[in-house]
PDB file of C-alpha atoms in Angstrom:
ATOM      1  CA  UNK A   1       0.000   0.000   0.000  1.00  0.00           C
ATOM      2  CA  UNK A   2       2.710   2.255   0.902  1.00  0.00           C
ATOM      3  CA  UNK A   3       4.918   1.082  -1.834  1.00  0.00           C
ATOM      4  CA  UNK A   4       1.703   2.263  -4.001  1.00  0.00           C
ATOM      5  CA  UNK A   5       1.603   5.561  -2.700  1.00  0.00           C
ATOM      6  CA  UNK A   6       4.952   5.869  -3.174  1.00  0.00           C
ATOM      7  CA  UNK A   7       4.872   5.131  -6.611  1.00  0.00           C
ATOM      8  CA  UNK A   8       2.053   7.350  -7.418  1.00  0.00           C
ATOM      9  CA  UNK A   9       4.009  10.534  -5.743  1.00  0.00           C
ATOM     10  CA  UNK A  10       6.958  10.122  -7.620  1.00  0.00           C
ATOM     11  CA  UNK A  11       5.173   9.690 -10.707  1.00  0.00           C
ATOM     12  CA  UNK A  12       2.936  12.716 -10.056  1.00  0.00           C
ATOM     13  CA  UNK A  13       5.683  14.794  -9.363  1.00  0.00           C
ATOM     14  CA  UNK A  14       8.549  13.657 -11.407  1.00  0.00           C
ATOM     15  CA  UNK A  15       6.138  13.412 -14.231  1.00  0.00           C
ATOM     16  CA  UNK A  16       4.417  16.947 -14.208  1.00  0.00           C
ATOM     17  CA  UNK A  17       8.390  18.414 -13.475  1.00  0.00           C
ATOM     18  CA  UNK A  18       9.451  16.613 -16.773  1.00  0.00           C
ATOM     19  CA  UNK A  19       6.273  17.749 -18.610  1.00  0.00           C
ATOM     20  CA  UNK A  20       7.075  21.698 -17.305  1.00  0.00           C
ATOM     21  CA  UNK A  21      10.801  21.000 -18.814  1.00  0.00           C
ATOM     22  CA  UNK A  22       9.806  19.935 -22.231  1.00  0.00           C
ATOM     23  CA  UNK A  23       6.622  22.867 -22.563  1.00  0.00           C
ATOM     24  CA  UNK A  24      10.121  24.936 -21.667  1.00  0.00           C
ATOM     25  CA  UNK A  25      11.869  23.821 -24.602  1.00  0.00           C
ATOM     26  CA  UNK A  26       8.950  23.620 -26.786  1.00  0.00           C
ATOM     27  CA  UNK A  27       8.011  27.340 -25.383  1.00  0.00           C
ATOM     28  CA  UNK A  28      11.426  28.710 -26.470  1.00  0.00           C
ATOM     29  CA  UNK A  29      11.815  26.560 -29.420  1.00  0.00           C
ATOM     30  CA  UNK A  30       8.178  27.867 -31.292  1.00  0.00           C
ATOM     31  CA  UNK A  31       8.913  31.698 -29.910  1.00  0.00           C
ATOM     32  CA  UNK A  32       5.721  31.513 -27.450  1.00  0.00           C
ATOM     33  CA  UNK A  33       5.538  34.822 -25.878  1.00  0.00           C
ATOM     34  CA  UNK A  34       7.598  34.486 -22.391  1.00  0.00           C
ATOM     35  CA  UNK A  35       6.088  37.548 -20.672  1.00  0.00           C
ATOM     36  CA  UNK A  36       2.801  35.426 -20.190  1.00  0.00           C
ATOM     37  CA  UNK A  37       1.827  34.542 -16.871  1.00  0.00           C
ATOM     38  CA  UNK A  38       1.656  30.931 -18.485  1.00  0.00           C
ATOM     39  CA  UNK A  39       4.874  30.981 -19.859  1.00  0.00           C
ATOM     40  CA  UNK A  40       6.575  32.578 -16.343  1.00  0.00           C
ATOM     41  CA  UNK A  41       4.625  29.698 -14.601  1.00  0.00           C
ATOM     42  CA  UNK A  42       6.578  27.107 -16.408  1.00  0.00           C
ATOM     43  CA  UNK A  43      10.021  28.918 -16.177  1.00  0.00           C
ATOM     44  CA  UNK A  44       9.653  29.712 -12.370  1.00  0.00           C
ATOM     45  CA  UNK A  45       8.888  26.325 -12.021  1.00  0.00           C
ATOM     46  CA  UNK A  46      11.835  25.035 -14.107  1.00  0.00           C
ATOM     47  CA  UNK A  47      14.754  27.457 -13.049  1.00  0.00           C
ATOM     48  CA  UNK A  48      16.193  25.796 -10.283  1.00  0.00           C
ATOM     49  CA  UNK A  49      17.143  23.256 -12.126  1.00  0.00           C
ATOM     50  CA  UNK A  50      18.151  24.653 -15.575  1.00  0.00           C
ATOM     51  CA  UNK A  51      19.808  27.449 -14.713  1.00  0.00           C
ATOM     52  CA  UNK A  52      22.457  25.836 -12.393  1.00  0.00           C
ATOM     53  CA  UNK A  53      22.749  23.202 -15.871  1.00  0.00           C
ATOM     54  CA  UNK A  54      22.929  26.267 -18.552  1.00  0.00           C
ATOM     55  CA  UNK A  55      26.711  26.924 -16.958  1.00  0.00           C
ATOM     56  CA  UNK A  56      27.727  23.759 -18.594  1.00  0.00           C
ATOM     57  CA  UNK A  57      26.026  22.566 -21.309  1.00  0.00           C
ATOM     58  CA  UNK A  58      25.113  25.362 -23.833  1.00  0.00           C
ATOM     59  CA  UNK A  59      22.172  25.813 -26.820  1.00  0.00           C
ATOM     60  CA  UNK A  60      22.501  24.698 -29.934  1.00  0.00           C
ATOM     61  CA  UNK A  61      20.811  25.479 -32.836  1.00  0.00           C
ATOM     62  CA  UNK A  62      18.871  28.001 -31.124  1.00  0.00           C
ATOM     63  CA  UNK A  63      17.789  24.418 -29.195  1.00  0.00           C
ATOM     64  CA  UNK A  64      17.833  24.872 -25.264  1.00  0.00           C
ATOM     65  CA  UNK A  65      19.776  21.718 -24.596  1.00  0.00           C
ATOM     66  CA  UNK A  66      19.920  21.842 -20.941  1.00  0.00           C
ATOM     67  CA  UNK A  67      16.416  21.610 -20.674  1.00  0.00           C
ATOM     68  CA  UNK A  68      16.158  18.786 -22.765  1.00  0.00           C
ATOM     69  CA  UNK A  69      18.400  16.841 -20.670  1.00  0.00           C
ATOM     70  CA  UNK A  70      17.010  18.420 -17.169  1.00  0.00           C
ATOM     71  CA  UNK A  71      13.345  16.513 -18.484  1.00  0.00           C
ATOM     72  CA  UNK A  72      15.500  13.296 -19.473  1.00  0.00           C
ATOM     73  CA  UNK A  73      16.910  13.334 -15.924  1.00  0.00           C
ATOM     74  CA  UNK A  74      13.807  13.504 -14.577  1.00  0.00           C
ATOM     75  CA  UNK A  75      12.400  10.623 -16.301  1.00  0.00           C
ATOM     76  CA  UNK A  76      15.521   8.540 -15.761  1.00  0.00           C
ATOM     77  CA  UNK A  77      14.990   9.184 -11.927  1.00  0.00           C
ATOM     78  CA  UNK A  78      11.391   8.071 -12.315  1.00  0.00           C
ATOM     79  CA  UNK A  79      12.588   5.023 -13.841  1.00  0.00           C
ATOM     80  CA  UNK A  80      15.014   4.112 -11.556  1.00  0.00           C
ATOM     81  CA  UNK A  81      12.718   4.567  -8.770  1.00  0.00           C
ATOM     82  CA  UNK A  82      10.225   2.905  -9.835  1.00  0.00           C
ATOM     83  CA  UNK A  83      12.596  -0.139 -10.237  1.00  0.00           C
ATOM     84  CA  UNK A  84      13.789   0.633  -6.812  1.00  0.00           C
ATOM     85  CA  UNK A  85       9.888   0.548  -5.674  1.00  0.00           C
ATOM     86  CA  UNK A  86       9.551  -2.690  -6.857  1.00  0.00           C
ATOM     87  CA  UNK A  87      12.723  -4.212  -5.884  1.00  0.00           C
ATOM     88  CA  UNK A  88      14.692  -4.598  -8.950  1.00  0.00           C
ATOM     89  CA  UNK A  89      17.834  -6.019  -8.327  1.00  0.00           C
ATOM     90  CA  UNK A  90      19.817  -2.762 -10.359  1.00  0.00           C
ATOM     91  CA  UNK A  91      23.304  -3.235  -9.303  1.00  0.00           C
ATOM     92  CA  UNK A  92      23.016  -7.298 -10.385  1.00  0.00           C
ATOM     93  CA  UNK A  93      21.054  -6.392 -13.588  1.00  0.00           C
ATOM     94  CA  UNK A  94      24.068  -5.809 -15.643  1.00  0.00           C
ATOM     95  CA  UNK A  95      24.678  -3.071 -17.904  1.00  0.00           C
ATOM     96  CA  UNK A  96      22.048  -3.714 -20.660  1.00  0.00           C
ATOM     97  CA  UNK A  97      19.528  -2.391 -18.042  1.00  0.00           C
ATOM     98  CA  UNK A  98      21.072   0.934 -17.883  1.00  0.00           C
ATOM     99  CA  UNK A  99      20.719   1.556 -21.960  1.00  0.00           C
ATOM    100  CA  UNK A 100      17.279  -0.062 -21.615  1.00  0.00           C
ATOM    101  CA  UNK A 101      16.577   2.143 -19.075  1.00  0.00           C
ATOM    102  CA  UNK A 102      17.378   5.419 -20.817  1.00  0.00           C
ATOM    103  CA  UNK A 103      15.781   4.265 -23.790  1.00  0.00           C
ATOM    104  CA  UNK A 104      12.666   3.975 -21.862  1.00  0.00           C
ATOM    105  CA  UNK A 105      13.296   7.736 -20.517  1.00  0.00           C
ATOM    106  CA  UNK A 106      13.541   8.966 -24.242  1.00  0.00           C
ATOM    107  CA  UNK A 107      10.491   7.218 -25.402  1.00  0.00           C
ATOM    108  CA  UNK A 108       8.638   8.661 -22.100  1.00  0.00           C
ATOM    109  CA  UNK A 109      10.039  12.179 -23.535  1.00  0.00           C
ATOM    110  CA  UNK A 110       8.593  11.420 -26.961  1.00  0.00           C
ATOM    111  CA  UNK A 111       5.391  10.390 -25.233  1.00  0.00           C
ATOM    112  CA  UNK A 112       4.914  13.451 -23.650  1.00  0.00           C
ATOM    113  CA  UNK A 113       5.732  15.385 -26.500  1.00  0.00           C
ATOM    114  CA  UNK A 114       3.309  13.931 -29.108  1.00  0.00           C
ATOM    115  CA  UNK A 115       0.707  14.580 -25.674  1.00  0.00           C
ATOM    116  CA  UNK A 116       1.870  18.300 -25.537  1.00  0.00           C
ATOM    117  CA  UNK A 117       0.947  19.560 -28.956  1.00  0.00           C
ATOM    118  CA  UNK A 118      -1.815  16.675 -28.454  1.00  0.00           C
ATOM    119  CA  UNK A 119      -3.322  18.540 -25.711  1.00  0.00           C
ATOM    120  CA  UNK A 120      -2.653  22.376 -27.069  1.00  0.00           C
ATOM    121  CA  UNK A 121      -4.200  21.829 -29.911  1.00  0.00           C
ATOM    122  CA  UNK A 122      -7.629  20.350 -28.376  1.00  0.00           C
ATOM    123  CA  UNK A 123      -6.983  22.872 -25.861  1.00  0.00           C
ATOM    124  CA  UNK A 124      -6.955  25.812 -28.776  1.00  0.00           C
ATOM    125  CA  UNK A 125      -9.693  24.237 -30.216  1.00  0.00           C
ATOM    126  CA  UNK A 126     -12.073  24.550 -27.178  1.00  0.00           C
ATOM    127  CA  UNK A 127     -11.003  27.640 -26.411  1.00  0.00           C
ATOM    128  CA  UNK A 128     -12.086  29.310 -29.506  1.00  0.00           C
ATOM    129  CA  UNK A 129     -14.872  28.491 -29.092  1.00  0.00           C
ATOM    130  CA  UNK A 130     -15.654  29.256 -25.254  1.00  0.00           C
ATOM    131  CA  UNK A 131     -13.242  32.421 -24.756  1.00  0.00           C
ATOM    132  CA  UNK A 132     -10.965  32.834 -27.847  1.00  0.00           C
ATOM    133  CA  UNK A 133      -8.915  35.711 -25.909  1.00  0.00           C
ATOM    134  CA  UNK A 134      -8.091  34.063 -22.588  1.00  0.00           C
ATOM    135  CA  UNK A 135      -4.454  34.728 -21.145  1.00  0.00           C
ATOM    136  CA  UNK A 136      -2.873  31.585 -22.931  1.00  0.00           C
ATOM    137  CA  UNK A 137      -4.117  31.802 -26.136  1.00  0.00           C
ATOM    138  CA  UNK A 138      -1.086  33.310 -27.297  1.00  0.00           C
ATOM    139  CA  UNK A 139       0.987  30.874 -25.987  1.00  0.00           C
ATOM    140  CA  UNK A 140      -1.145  28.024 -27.703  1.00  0.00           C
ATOM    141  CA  UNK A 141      -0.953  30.042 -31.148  1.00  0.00           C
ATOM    142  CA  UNK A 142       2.646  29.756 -31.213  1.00  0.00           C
ATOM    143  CA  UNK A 143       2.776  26.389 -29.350  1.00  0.00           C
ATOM    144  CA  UNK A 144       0.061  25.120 -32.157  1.00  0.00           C
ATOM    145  CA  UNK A 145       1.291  26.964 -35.142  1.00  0.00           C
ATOM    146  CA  UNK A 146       4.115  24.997 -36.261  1.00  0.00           C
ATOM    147  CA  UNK A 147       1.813  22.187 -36.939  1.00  0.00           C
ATOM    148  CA  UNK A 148      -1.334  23.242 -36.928  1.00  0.00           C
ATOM    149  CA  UNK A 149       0.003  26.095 -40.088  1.00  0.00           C
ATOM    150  CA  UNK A 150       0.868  23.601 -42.722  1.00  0.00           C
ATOM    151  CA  UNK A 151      -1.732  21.459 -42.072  1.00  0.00           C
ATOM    152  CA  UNK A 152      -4.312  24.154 -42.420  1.00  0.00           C
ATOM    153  CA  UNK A 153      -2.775  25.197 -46.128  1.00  0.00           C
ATOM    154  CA  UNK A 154      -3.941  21.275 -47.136  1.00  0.00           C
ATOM    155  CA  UNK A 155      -6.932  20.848 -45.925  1.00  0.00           C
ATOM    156  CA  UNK A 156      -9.895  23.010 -46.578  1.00  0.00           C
ATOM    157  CA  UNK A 157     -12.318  24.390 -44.513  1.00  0.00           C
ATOM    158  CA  UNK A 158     -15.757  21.909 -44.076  1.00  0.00           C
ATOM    159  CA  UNK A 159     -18.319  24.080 -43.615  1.00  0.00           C
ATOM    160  CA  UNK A 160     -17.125  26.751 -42.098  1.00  0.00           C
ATOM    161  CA  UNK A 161     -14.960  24.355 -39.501  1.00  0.00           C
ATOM    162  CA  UNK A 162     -11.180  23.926 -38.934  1.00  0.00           C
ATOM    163  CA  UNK A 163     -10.772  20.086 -39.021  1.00  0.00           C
ATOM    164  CA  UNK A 164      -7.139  20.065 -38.836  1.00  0.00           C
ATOM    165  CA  UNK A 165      -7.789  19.476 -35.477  1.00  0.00           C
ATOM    166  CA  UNK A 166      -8.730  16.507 -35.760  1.00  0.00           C
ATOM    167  CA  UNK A 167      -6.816  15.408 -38.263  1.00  0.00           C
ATOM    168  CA  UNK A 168      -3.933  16.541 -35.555  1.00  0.00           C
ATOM    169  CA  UNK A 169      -5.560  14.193 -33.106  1.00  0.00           C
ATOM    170  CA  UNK A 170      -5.662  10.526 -35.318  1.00  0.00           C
ATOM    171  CA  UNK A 171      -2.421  11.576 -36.562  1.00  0.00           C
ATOM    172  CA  UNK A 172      -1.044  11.575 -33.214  1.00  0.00           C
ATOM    173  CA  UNK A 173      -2.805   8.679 -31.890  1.00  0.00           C
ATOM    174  CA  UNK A 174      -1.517   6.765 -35.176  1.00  0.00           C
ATOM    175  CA  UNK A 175       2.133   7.564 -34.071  1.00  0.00           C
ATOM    176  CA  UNK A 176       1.948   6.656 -30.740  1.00  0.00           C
ATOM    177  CA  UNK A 177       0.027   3.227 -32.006  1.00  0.00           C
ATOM    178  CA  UNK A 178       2.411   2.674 -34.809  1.00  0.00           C
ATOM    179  CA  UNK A 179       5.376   3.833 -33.891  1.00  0.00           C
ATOM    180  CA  UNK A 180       6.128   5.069 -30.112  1.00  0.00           C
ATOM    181  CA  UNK A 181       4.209   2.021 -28.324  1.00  0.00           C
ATOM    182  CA  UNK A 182       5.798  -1.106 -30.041  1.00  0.00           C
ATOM    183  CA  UNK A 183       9.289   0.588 -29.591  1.00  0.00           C
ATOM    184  CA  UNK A 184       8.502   0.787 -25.845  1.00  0.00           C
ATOM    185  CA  UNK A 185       7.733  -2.473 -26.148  1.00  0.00           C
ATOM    186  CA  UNK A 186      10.698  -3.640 -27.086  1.00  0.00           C
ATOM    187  CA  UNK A 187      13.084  -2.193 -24.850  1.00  0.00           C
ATOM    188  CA  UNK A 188      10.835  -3.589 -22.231  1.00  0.00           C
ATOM    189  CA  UNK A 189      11.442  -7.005 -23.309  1.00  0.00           C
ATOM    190  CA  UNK A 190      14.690  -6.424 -22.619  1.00  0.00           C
ATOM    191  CA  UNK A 191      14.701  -6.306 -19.177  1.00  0.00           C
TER     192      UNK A 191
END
């Protein structure tokens, strides 16, 4: 029961900590506006630990790298102490378990990426409806735009209504069927 609780703290808090890294990176990476109380929420949230990281590991590309590996940290420690929870025997496993491991931390990132722009754009969607100039908005427009713009040049309006949308939603359920599930899979086999 305990071990349960446990289990469900770390992955409450580990798991909302890794998903304010990566809507960092994906903030900064699509130019959201970072005066937005949304925005400031995330970065307050996230500074302690990439700040202390920016000193050593750099951008690239105009990508923020340090978060990137602050959220794969996070889901590495989730991993491991989940393992931990349940009594893996880690320092006897070898050190297949280790690669497994952080393969299963990348695919959680990918996960939770694919959910992020998932959730924006159903988020968006409602919202333009209800209130269409609510504080985040902006944020969602440029969280939204990279993949909602193209998409929206292909497909034409059905009566009036945006259904790029939806077509965002099966094509993101389709990759995380196809693709991002069987992977994790895989590397769980390999335990």
């Amino acid at each position: 029961m305990i071990i349960n609780a446990l289990h469900f703290l770390l992955g409450t808090i580990l798991g909302m900590f890794t998903l304010a890294a990566l809507l960092r990176f994906y903030l900064q990476l699509t130019g959201a506006p970072f005066k937005n109380p949304a925005s400031q929420f995330v970065v307050a949230i996230t500074n302690f630990a990439v700040k202390p990281l920016r000193r050593f590991i750099p951008g690239w590309g105009g990508l923020d790298i340090s978060t990137l590996i602050v959220a794969f940290i996070s889901q590495l420690i989730l991993k491991l102490a989940s393992l931990w929870l349940d009594d893996f025997p880690l320092l006897v496993a070898g050190g297949g378990v280790w690669i497994v491991l952080a393969g299963l931390a990348i695919i959680e990132l990918i996960k939770l990426s694919i959910y992020i722009f998932l959730y924006a754009v159903i988020l968006q969607a409602i919202l333009s409806w209800v209130n269409p100039y609510t504080v985040i908005t902006p944020v969602l427009d440029a969280l939204t735009r990279p993949i909602l713009a193209p998409l929206r040049n292909r497909v034409p309006l059905v009566g009036g209504f945006d259904m790029t949308p939806i077509l965002v939603f099966i094509i993101a359920q389709l990759l995380l069927m196809l693709f991002v599930a069987p992977l994790e899979l895989q590397l769980i086999k390999l335990y």
